[in-house]
Each structure stands twice: as C-alpha cells, then as structure tokens.
Amino acid sequence: QVQLVESGGGLVQAGGSLRLSCAASGRTFSLNGIKGMAWFRQAPGKEREFVARISWRADSIYYADSVKGRFTISRDNAKSTVYLQMNSLNAEDTAVYTCAASWFAGQTAAASYTVWGQGTQVTVSS
C-alpha cells in the first residue's frame, strides 16, 4: 500500500506563490512500482482537472496549458516527495489540489491514477 500526504496549501494574494508537497510512504516494493506522479485540482462546482505530471525518474514532465510557465513540478526520490511550485497565482487557481500516483508513466487522465492523497486547499484572493 502507498499513502500520499499533501501539505503546503493556504491563502495567498493574487500574484503570490505557494509550494505544495506530496510525501509518499509505504512498502519499498510498492513505492518502486510507482511510475508517475501528478497533481490534479478541483475548484468548487467544477470537475477535477489535470495540472502537472512527472515520471518517477523525472525525465518526463507535462503541464496543463493553464499552468504552463507558472507552475513547476519536481521530485526528490530520496524523500519520496513530489513538489508543485506555483507562481503568479490568480483567482482561477483556487481549488483543492490533490496528488496522485500511477503504476504507469505519462498519464494525464485521473482514471490512470490509483493512489490519491486527501488534498490541500489553495485559495487565491484577488
């Protein structure tokens, strides 16, 4: 079993920055089975949307167009942690951000991710 715990959410003014963290824990062979990690977000009244993904070796990264150039996903395998650096935040970025793990690399569909964290709230005030 793999567990994911997010942290780093909060309230920030428009134009500000936040860094989210997603720590993975579990049995070694389970963690070694993870091929990709991603961040998704869901705003009130909207469907969950893909934000960014990174392969376990960090050799493949992909962003949604809405965050490209503002958000940066990275990972520290020694800490089994994935980060999402969010800059130039605006009100449209307000959402619950959730990290997820997949046994397959290169996935952007939520259905491809089988392990999910609880989510962390990001609120951007204008």
mmCIF file of C-alpha atoms in Angstrom:
data_model
loop_
_atom_site.group_PDB
_atom_site.id
_atom_site.type_symbol
_atom_site.label_atom_id
_atom_site.label_comp_id
_atom_site.label_asym_id
_atom_site.label_seq_id
_atom_site.Cartn_x
_atom_site.Cartn_y
_atom_site.Cartn_z
ATOM 1 C CA GLN A 1 0.000 0.000 0.000
ATOM 2 C CA VAL A 2 1.128 3.523 -0.823
ATOM 3 C CA GLN A 3 -0.102 6.558 1.045
ATOM 4 C CA LEU A 4 0.146 10.146 -0.147
ATOM 5 C CA VAL A 5 0.016 13.172 2.125
ATOM 6 C CA GLU A 6 -0.103 16.704 0.759
ATOM 7 C CA SER A 7 0.932 19.876 2.523
ATOM 8 C CA GLY A 8 1.661 23.496 1.730
ATOM 9 C CA GLY A 9 -1.742 24.819 0.798
ATOM 10 C CA GLY A 10 -3.126 28.057 2.159
ATOM 11 C CA LEU A 11 -4.330 31.549 1.408
ATOM 12 C CA VAL A 12 -2.251 33.762 -0.852
ATOM 13 C CA GLN A 13 -2.803 37.037 -2.663
ATOM 14 C CA ALA A 14 -3.017 37.163 -6.413
ATOM 15 C CA GLY A 15 0.451 37.242 -7.908
ATOM 16 C CA GLY A 16 1.895 35.330 -5.000
ATOM 17 C CA SER A 17 3.484 31.895 -4.752
ATOM 18 C CA LEU A 18 2.988 28.644 -2.889
ATOM 19 C CA ARG A 19 4.818 25.337 -2.884
ATOM 20 C CA LEU A 20 2.864 22.158 -2.376
ATOM 21 C CA SER A 21 4.456 18.939 -1.208
ATOM 22 C CA CYS A 22 3.271 15.361 -1.596
ATOM 23 C CA ALA A 23 5.023 12.776 0.539
ATOM 24 C CA ALA A 24 4.660 9.133 -0.412
ATOM 25 C CA SER A 25 5.042 6.337 2.088
ATOM 26 C CA GLY A 26 4.592 2.604 2.061
ATOM 27 C CA ARG A 27 6.410 -0.617 1.494
ATOM 28 C CA THR A 28 9.516 -0.276 -0.649
ATOM 29 C CA PHE A 29 8.331 -2.580 -3.401
ATOM 30 C CA SER A 30 5.089 -0.621 -3.610
ATOM 31 C CA LEU A 31 6.905 2.706 -3.898
ATOM 32 C CA ASN A 32 9.207 1.195 -6.512
ATOM 33 C CA GLY A 33 6.142 0.283 -8.552
ATOM 34 C CA ILE A 34 5.132 3.908 -8.987
ATOM 35 C CA LYS A 35 5.957 5.111 -12.491
ATOM 36 C CA GLY A 36 4.331 8.538 -12.421
ATOM 37 C CA MET A 37 3.066 11.182 -10.046
ATOM 38 C CA ALA A 38 0.698 14.019 -10.805
ATOM 39 C CA TRP A 39 -1.179 16.935 -9.348
ATOM 40 C CA PHE A 40 -4.855 17.471 -10.017
ATOM 41 C CA ARG A 41 -7.140 20.222 -8.792
ATOM 42 C CA GLN A 42 -10.839 20.717 -8.333
ATOM 43 C CA ALA A 43 -12.476 24.088 -7.926
ATOM 44 C CA PRO A 44 -15.947 24.493 -6.402
ATOM 45 C CA GLY A 45 -18.627 23.483 -8.869
ATOM 46 C CA LYS A 46 -16.094 22.269 -11.424
ATOM 47 C CA GLU A 47 -14.755 18.912 -12.447
ATOM 48 C CA ARG A 48 -11.349 17.687 -11.394
ATOM 49 C CA GLU A 49 -8.663 18.780 -13.834
ATOM 50 C CA PHE A 50 -5.131 17.675 -14.521
ATOM 51 C CA VAL A 51 -2.408 20.147 -13.533
ATOM 52 C CA ALA A 52 1.010 18.519 -13.992
ATOM 53 C CA ARG A 53 2.702 15.151 -14.019
ATOM 54 C CA ILE A 54 6.243 13.839 -13.580
ATOM 55 C CA SER A 55 7.729 10.436 -14.179
ATOM 56 C CA TRP A 56 9.430 8.627 -11.318
ATOM 57 C CA ARG A 57 12.810 9.315 -12.874
ATOM 58 C CA ALA A 58 11.825 12.939 -13.574
ATOM 59 C CA ASP A 59 12.733 12.510 -17.228
ATOM 60 C CA SER A 60 9.214 13.219 -18.406
ATOM 61 C CA ILE A 61 7.239 16.268 -17.300
ATOM 62 C CA TYR A 62 3.996 17.662 -18.669
ATOM 63 C CA TYR A 63 1.784 20.597 -17.726
ATOM 64 C CA ALA A 64 -1.742 21.671 -18.435
ATOM 65 C CA ASP A 65 -1.815 24.735 -20.665
ATOM 66 C CA SER A 66 -3.492 26.741 -17.907
ATOM 67 C CA VAL A 67 -0.436 26.478 -15.642
ATOM 68 C CA LYS A 68 2.414 26.188 -18.114
ATOM 69 C CA GLY A 69 5.109 28.764 -17.400
ATOM 70 C CA ARG A 70 3.776 29.448 -13.899
ATOM 71 C CA PHE A 71 3.892 26.064 -12.153
ATOM 72 C CA THR A 72 6.855 23.729 -11.799
ATOM 73 C CA ILE A 73 6.622 20.093 -10.767
ATOM 74 C CA SER A 74 9.648 18.350 -9.333
ATOM 75 C CA ARG A 75 10.520 15.382 -7.185
ATOM 76 C CA ASP A 76 13.038 14.236 -4.603
ATOM 77 C CA ASN A 77 13.188 10.457 -4.774
ATOM 78 C CA ALA A 78 15.380 10.272 -1.672
ATOM 79 C CA LYS A 79 12.472 11.785 0.231
ATOM 80 C CA SER A 80 9.761 10.122 -1.879
ATOM 81 C CA THR A 81 8.274 13.564 -2.284
ATOM 82 C CA VAL A 82 6.829 15.455 -5.221
ATOM 83 C CA TYR A 83 6.562 19.231 -5.228
ATOM 84 C CA LEU A 84 4.449 21.749 -7.083
ATOM 85 C CA GLN A 85 5.892 25.249 -7.121
ATOM 86 C CA MET A 86 3.110 27.664 -8.049
ATOM 87 C CA ASN A 87 3.979 31.214 -9.074
ATOM 88 C CA SER A 88 1.922 34.131 -10.368
ATOM 89 C CA LEU A 89 -1.194 32.699 -8.797
ATOM 90 C CA ASN A 90 -4.580 34.084 -9.745
ATOM 91 C CA ALA A 91 -8.135 33.573 -8.551
ATOM 92 C CA GLU A 92 -8.722 30.856 -11.152
ATOM 93 C CA ASP A 93 -6.095 28.735 -9.401
ATOM 94 C CA THR A 94 -8.267 28.491 -6.290
ATOM 95 C CA ALA A 95 -9.024 24.808 -5.769
ATOM 96 C CA VAL A 96 -8.314 21.716 -3.742
ATOM 97 C CA TYR A 97 -5.037 20.321 -5.021
ATOM 98 C CA THR A 98 -4.513 16.581 -4.808
ATOM 99 C CA CYS A 99 -1.526 14.479 -5.703
ATOM 100 C CA ALA A 100 -1.845 11.027 -7.194
ATOM 101 C CA ALA A 101 0.335 8.075 -8.103
ATOM 102 C CA SER A 102 0.160 5.789 -11.094
ATOM 103 C CA TRP A 103 1.732 2.466 -11.971
ATOM 104 C CA PHE A 104 2.035 3.810 -15.496
ATOM 105 C CA ALA A 105 4.145 6.698 -16.779
ATOM 106 C CA GLY A 106 2.946 9.519 -18.995
ATOM 107 C CA GLN A 107 -0.674 9.610 -17.846
ATOM 108 C CA THR A 108 -2.891 12.699 -17.634
ATOM 109 C CA ALA A 109 -6.257 11.047 -17.087
ATOM 110 C CA ALA A 110 -7.391 10.797 -13.492
ATOM 111 C CA ALA A 111 -8.604 7.249 -14.136
ATOM 112 C CA SER A 112 -4.980 6.185 -14.675
ATOM 113 C CA TYR A 113 -4.054 7.110 -11.111
ATOM 114 C CA THR A 114 -4.898 4.606 -8.417
ATOM 115 C CA VAL A 115 -3.495 6.208 -5.270
ATOM 116 C CA TRP A 116 -4.726 9.615 -4.135
ATOM 117 C CA GLY A 117 -3.957 11.947 -1.304
ATOM 118 C CA GLN A 118 -6.539 13.812 0.760
ATOM 119 C CA GLY A 119 -5.926 17.140 -0.939
ATOM 120 C CA THR A 120 -4.866 20.568 0.235
ATOM 121 C CA GLN A 121 -6.805 23.792 -0.218
ATOM 122 C CA VAL A 122 -5.278 26.650 -2.169
ATOM 123 C CA THR A 123 -7.153 29.937 -2.055
ATOM 124 C CA VAL A 124 -6.010 32.939 -4.060
ATOM 125 C CA SER A 125 -7.500 36.261 -3.088
ATOM 126 C CA SER A 126 -7.816 38.988 -5.679
#
